[in-house]
Coordinates of C-alpha atoms in Angstrom, one line a residue:
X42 CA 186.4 -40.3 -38.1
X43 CA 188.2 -37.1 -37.5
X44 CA 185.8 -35.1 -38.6
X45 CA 182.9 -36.9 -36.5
X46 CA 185.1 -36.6 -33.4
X47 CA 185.4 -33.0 -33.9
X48 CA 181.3 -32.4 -34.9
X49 CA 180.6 -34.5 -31.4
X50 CA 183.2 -32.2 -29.4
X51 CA 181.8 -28.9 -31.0
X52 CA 178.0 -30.2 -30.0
X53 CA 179.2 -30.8 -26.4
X54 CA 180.9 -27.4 -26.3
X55 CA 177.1 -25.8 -27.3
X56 CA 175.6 -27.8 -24.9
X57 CA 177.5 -27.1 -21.9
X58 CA 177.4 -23.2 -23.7
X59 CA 173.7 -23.4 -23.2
X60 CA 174.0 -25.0 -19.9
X61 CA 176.0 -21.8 -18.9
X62 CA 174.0 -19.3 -20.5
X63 CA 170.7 -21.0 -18.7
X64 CA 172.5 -21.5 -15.0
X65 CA 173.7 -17.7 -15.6
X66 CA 170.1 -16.7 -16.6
X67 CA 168.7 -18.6 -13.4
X68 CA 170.6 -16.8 -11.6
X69 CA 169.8 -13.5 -12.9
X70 CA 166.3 -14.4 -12.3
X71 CA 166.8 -15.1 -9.0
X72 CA 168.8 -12.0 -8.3
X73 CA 166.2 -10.1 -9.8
X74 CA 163.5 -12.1 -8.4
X75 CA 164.6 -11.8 -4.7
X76 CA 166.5 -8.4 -4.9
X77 CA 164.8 -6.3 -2.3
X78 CA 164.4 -3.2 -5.1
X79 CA 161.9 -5.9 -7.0
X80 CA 160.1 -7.2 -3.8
X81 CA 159.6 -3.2 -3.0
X82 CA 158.5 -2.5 -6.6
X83 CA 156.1 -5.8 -6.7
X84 CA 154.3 -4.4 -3.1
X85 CA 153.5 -1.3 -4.6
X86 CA 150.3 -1.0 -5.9
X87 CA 150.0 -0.1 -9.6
X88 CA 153.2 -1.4 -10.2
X89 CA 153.1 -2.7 -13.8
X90 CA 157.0 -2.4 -15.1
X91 CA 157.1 -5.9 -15.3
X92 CA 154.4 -6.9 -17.2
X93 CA 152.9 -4.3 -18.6
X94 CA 155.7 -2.6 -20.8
X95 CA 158.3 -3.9 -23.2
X96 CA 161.6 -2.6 -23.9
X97 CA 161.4 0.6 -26.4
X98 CA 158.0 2.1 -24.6
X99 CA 155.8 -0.4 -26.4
X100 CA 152.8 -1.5 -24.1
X101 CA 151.3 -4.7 -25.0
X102 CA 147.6 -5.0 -23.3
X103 CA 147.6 -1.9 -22.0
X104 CA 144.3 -0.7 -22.5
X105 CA 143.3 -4.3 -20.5
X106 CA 145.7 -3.4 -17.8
X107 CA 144.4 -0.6 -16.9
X108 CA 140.6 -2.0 -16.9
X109 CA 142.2 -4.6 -14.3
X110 CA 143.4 -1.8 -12.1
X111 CA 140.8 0.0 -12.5
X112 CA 138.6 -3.4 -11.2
X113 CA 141.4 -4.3 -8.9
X114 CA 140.6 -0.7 -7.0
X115 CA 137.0 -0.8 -7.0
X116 CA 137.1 -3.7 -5.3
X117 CA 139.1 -2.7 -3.0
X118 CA 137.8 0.2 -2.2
X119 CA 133.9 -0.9 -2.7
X120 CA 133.3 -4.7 -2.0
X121 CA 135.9 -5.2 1.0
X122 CA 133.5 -3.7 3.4
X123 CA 130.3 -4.7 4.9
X124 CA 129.6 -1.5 5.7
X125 CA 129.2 -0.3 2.2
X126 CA 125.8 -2.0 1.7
X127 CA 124.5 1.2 2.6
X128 CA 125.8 2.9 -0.1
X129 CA 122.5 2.4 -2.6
X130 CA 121.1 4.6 0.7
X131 CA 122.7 7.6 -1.1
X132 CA 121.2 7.2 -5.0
X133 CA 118.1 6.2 -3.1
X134 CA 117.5 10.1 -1.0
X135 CA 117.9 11.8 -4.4
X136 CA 115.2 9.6 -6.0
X137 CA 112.9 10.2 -2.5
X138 CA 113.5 13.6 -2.7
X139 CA 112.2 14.4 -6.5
X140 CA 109.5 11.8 -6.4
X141 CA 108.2 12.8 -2.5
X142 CA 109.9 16.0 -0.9
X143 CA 109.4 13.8 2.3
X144 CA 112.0 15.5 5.0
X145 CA 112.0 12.8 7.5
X146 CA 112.3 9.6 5.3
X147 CA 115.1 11.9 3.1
X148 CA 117.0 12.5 6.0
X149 CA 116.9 8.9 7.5
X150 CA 118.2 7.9 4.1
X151 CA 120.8 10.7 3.7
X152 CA 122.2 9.7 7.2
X153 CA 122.3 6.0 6.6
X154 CA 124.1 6.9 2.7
X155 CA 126.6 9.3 4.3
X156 CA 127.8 6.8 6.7
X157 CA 130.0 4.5 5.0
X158 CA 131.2 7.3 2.5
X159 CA 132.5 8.6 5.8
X160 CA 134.6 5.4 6.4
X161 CA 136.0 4.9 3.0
X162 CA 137.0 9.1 2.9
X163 CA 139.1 7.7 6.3
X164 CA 140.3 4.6 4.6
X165 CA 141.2 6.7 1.4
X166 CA 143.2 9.1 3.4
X167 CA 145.0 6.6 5.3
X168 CA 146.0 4.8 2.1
X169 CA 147.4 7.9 0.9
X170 CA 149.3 8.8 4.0
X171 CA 151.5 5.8 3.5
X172 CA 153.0 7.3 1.0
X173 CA 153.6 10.7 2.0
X174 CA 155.0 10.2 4.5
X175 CA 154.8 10.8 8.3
X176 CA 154.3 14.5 8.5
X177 CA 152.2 15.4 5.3
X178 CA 150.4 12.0 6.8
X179 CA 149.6 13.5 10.2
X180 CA 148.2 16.8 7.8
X181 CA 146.4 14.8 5.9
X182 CA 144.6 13.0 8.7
X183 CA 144.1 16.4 10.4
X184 CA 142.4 17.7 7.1
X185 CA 140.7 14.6 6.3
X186 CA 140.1 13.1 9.6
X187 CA 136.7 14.4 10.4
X188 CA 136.0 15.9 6.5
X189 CA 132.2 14.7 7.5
X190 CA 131.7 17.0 10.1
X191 CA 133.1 19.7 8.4
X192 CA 131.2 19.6 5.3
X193 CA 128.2 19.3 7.0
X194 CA 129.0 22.1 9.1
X195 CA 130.0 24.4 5.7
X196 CA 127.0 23.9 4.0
X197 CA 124.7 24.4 7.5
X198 CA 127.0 27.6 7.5
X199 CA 126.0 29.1 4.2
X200 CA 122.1 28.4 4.8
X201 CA 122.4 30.6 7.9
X202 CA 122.0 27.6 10.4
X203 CA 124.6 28.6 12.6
X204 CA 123.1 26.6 15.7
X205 CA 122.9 23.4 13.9
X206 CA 126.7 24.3 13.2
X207 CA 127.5 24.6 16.5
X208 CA 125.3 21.8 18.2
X209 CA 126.7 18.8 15.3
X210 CA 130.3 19.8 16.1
X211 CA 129.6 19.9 20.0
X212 CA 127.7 16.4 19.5
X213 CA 130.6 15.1 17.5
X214 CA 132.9 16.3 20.7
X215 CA 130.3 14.2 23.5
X216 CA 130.1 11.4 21.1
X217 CA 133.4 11.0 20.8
X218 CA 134.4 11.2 24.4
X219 CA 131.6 9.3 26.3
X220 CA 129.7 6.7 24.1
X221 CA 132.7 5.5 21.7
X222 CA 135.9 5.8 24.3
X223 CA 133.1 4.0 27.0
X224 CA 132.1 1.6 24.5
X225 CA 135.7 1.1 23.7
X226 CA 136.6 0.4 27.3
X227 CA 133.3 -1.8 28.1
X228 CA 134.4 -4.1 25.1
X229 CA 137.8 -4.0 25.6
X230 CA 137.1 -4.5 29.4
X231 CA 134.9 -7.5 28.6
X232 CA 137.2 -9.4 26.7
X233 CA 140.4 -8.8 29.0
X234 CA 138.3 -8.7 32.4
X235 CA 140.5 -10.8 34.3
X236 CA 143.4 -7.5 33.9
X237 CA 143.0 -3.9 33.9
X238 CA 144.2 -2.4 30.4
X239 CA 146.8 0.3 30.5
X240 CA 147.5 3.3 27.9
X241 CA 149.8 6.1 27.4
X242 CA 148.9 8.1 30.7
X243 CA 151.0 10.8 29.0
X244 CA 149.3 11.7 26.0
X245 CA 146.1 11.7 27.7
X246 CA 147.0 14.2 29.4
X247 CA 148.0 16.4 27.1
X248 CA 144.6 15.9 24.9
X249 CA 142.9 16.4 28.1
X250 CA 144.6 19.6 28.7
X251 CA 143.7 21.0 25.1
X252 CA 140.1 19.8 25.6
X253 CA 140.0 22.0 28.6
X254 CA 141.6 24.4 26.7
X255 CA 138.6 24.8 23.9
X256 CA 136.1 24.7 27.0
X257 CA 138.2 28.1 27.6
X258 CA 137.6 29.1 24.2
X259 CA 134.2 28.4 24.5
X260 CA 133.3 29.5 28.1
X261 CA 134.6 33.1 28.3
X262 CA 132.3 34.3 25.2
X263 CA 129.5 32.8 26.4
X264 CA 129.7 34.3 30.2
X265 CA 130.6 37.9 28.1
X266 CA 127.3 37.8 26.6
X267 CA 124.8 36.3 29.6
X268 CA 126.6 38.5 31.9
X269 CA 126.0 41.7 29.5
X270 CA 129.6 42.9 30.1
X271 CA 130.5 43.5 26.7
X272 CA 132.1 47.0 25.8
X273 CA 130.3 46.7 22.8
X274 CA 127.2 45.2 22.8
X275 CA 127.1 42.1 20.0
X276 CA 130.1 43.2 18.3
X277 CA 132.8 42.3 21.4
X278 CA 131.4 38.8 21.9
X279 CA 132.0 38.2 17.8
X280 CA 135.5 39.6 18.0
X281 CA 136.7 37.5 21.1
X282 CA 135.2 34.7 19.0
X283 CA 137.4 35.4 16.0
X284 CA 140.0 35.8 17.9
X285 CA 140.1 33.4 20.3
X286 CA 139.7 30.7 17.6
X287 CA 142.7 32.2 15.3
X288 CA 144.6 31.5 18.4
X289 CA 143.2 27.8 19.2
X290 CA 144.1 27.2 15.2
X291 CA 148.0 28.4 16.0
X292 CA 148.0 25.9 19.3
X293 CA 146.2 23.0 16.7
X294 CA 149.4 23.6 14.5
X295 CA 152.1 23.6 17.5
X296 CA 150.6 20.2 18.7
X297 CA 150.6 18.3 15.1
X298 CA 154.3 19.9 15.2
X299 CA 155.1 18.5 18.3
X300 CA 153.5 15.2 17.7
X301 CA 155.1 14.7 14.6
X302 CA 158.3 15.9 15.7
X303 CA 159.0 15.3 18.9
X304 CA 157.6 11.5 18.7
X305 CA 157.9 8.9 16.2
X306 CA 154.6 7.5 16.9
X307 CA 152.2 9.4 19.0
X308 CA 149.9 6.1 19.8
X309 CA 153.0 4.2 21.0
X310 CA 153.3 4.1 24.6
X311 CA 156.2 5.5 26.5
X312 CA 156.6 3.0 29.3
X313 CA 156.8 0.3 26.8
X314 CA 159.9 -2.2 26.4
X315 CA 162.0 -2.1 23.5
X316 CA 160.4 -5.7 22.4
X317 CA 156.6 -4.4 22.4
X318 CA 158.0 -1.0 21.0
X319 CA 159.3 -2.5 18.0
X320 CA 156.5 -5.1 17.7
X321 CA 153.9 -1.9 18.1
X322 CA 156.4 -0.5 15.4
X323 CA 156.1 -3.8 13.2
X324 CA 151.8 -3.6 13.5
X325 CA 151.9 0.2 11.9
X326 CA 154.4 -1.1 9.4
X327 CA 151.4 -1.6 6.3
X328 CA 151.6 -2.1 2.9
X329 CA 149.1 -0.1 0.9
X330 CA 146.4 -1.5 -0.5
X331 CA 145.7 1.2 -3.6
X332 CA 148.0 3.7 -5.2
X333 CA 148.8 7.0 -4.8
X334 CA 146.8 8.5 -7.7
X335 CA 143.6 5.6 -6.5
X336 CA 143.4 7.6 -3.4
X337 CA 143.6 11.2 -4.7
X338 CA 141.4 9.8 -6.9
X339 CA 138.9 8.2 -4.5
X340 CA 139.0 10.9 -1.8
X341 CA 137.9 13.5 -4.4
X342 CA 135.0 11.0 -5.5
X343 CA 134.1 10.3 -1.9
X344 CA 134.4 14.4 -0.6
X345 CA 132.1 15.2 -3.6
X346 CA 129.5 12.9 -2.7
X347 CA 129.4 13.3 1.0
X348 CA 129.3 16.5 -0.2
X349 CA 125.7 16.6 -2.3
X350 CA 124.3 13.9 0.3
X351 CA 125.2 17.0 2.8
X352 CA 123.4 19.4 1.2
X353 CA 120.0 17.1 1.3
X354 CA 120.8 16.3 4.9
X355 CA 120.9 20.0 6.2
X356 CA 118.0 21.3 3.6
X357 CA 116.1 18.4 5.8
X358 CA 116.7 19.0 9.0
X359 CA 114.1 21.8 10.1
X360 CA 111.5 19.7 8.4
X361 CA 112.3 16.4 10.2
X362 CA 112.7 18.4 13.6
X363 CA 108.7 19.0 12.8
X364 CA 107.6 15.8 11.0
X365 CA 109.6 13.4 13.9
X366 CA 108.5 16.4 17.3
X367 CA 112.2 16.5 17.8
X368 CA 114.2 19.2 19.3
X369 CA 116.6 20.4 16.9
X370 CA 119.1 20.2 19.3
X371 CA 118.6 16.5 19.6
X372 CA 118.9 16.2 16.5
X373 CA 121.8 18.1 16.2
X374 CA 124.1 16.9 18.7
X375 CA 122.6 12.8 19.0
X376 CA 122.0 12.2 15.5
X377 CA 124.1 14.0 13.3
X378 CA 127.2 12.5 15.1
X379 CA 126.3 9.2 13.8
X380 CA 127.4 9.7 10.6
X381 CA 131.0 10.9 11.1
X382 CA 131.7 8.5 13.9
X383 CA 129.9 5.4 13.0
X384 CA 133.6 4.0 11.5
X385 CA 135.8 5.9 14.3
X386 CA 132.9 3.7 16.5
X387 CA 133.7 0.8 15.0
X388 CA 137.7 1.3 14.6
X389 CA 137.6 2.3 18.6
X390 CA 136.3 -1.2 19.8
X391 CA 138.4 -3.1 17.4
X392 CA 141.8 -1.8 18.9
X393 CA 140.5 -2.1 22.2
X394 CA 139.7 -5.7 21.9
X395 CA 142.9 -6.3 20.8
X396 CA 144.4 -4.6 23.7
X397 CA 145.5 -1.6 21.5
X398 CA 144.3 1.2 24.2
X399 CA 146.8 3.2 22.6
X400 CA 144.8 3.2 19.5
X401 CA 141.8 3.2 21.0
X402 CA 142.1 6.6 23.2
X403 CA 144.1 8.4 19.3
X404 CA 140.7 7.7 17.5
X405 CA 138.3 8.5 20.1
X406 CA 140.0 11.5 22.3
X407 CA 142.1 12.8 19.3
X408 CA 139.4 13.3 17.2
X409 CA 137.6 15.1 20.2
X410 CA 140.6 17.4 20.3
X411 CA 140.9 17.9 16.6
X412 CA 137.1 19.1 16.5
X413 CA 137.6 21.4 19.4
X414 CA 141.0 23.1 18.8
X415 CA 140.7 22.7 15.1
X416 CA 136.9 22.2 13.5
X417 CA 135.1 24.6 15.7
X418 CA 137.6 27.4 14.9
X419 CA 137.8 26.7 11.2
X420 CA 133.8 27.4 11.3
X421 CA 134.2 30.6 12.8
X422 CA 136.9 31.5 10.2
X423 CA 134.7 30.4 7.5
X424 CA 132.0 32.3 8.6
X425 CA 134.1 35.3 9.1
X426 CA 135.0 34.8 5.0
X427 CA 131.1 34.0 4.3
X428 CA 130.1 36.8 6.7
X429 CA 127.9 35.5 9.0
X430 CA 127.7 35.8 12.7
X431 CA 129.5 32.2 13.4
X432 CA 131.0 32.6 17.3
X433 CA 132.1 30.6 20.1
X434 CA 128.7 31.4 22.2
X435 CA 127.8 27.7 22.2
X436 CA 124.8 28.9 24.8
X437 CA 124.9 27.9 28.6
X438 CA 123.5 24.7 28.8
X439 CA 125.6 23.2 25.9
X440 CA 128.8 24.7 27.2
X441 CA 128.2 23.9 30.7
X442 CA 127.8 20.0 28.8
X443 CA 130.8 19.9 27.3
X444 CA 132.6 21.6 30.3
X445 CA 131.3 18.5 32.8
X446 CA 131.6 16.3 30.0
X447 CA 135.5 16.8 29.9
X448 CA 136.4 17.2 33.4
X449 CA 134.5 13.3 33.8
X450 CA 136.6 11.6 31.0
X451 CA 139.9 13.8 32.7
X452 CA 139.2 12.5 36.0
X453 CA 138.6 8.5 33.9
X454 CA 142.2 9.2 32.2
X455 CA 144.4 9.8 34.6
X456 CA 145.1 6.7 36.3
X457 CA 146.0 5.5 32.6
X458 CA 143.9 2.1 32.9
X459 CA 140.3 1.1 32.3
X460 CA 138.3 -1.6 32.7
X461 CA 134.2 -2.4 31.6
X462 CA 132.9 -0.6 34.6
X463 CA 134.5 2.3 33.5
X464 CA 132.8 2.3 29.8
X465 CA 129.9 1.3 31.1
X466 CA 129.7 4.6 33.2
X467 CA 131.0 6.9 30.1
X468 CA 127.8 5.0 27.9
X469 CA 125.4 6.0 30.8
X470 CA 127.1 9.3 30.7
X471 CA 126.0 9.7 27.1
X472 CA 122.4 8.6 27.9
X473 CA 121.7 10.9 30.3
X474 CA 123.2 14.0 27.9
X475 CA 121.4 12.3 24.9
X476 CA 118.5 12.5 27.4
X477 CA 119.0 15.7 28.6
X478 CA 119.2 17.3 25.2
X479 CA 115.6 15.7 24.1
X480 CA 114.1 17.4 26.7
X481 CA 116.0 20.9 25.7
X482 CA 114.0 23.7 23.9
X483 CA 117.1 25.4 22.3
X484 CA 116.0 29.4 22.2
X485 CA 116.4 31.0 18.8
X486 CA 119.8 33.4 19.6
X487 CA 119.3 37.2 18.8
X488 CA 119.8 38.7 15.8
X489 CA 123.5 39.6 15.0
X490 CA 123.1 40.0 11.1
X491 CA 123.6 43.6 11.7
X492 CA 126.9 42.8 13.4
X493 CA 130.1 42.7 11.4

């Protein structure tokens, strides 16, 4: 009797034992579950610590983890957007190419493939700044921001075609600042037409003073050479070039320095209460959607391929100008600007609809600014290392464009509000420069191979 009374309070003892062990194992769980380290760690893309290693290194399934992140990032990257249905566009002006050496239907095609390669380079970059951080972030998206541009710009560069350097960036500039900021306001204006929306007066201001700043740039080298006032006759209009856009370069750098430094978040307004500042704060606040090494990886795949789709595109310009009877400077500065800013388009309207002016004005103005203060100058650098004749002589009529084109959208800014009449008169602005440029016959510029 003894003895069973003892074997029935040993049992109890190794129940209520196990009891403990499990209650203290819950709990563990929970800690661990719920401990913000683990949250963190869970958010993180590519995070596989959990599940995909055991204690002593071994890795159970890990050839079929990585398959699923490798999955897991394509369709991310490739399926979440409508806009990549135009991505077969790309494969497809290869295959026209070898089979018909049409011009016209290969640069249709190349246009149409380049455009959403354009919006997942953005995408890829932004994904990546989120984890470097905010000023190797802003560096990035100055590099990366308008890669399209520039790479079409480089390989027009090395083939000599200097003009359609210089009329794609300018085109990117006028794009920028009439039809997607106007388009932004009209739609923005449309769905909040019973108020006038406000932005950062302050910021606009400054962008509108370095726009004004590369019309400068532009400008002086242009009036050296008309006015035939140079000491040196091609050679001083090349060297004020070069030197005027080393000096834009050093003011590009100062202003990323000064937005990244002097303000937390350049697209947050000012005037804003504490309350919509920290909600603004909270809408920034993402969670990436890839890892790190997805976008290194991605941006690479995506530079490479704008990258060959660029080189069809430029080798098929001259031949559509004559296949289509358009001006090469309609082509240039309407058409080419459709493939960088097709997603900065798109990315405009959506923040303005959601009353996100702010956001709005950094996409559409900033880019303006970082193609004037920092792509145009980068060309002429280039071409100084390529040796060729690259300068800020933009012509009269184009710089005169640009130069009315600014001072419009300046005198638009400065009250720091818009509403649909506004866009509506920055899109009929772009219809009579889009216009204007159709009916231009853009003069071959003289010979300055034999300058150095």
């Amino acid at each position: 009797m003894d003895q069973k009374l003892q074997m029935a309070g040993t049992q109890s003892q190794l129940e209520m034992g196990s009891l403990a062990v499990n209650e203290s194992l819950h709990e563990f769980e929970d800690e661990s579950l719920f401990s913000p380290e683990s949250v963190i760690q869970k958010m993180q893309p590519g995070h596989i610590s959990e599940y995909g290693s055991a204690p002593g290194g071994f890795q159970p399934g890990g050839s079929e983890m990585g398959k699923n992140v490798v999955y897991k990032s394509i369709k991310t990257v490739v399926f979440s957007n409508k806009l990549n249905a135009l991505i077969p566009f790309g494969p497809l002006t290869i295959l026209v190419h070898i089979l018909t050496g049409h011009n016209g239907l290969v640069f249709l095609l190349s246009l149409l493939g380049i455009i959403p390669l354009a919006e997942r380079l953005g995408y890829a970059t932004e994904q990546l700044a989120m984890y470097t951080g905010p000023t190797v972030g802003g560096l990035l998206n100055a590099t990366f921001g308008n890669a399209t541009e520039l790479i079409i710009a480089i390989y027009a560069l090395r083939n000599g075609m200097i003009r359609v350097v210089q009329l794609s960036l300018l085109g990117s500039i006028l794009s920028n600042m009439l039809l997607v900021l106007g388009c932004a306001f009209f739609c923005g204006g449309l769905v909040f037409y019973r108020k006038e929306q406000v932005f950062n007066k302050a910021s606009a201001t400054v962008n509108s003073g370095l726009l004004l700043m590369a019309v400068m740039g532009l400008l002086f080298p242009a009036v050296l050479h008309f006015t035939h006032t140079e000491v040196h006759y091609g050679k001083s209009e090349l060297a004020l070039s070069r030197f005027s856009s080393c000096i834009m370069l050093g003011v590009y750098a100062a202003y990323l320095f000064f937005q990244l430094k002097s303000r937390k978040d350049p697209y947050i307004p000012l005037s804003e209460d504490e309350s919509q500042h920290g909600e603004n704060e909270d809408d920034h606040d993402e969670t990436p959607e890839i890892g790190k090494w997805e976008s290194v990886i991605w941006l690479l795949i995506m530079t490479a391929w704008i990258s060959i789709l660029s080189e069809y595109l430029v080798d098929a310009i001259e031949g559509t100008s004559r296949a289509w009877n358009i001006p090469i400077s309609f082509i240039g500065v309407i058409l080419l600007p459709i493939v960088g800013n097709a997603a900065e388009h798109a990315g405009a309207i959506m923040f303005a609809m959601k009353d996100k002016l702010d956001i709005s004005l950094g996409v559409a103005i900033g880019s303006s600014t970082q193609i004037s203060m920092f792509g145009i100058p980068f060309c002429v650098v280039v071409g100084w290392i390529m040796g060729k004749p690259m300068d800020l002589n933009f012509q009269l009529f184009e710089t005169a464009t640009l130069f009315i084109t600014v001072i419009v959208v300046a005198f638009f800014l400065q009250e720091g509000s818009s509403n649909y009449f506004k866009g509506l008169m920055l899109i009929l602005c772009y219809v009579i420069v889009a216009a204007s440029f159709f009916v231009h016959e853009d003069l071959p510029p003289e010979d300055k191979s034999s300058t150095p």
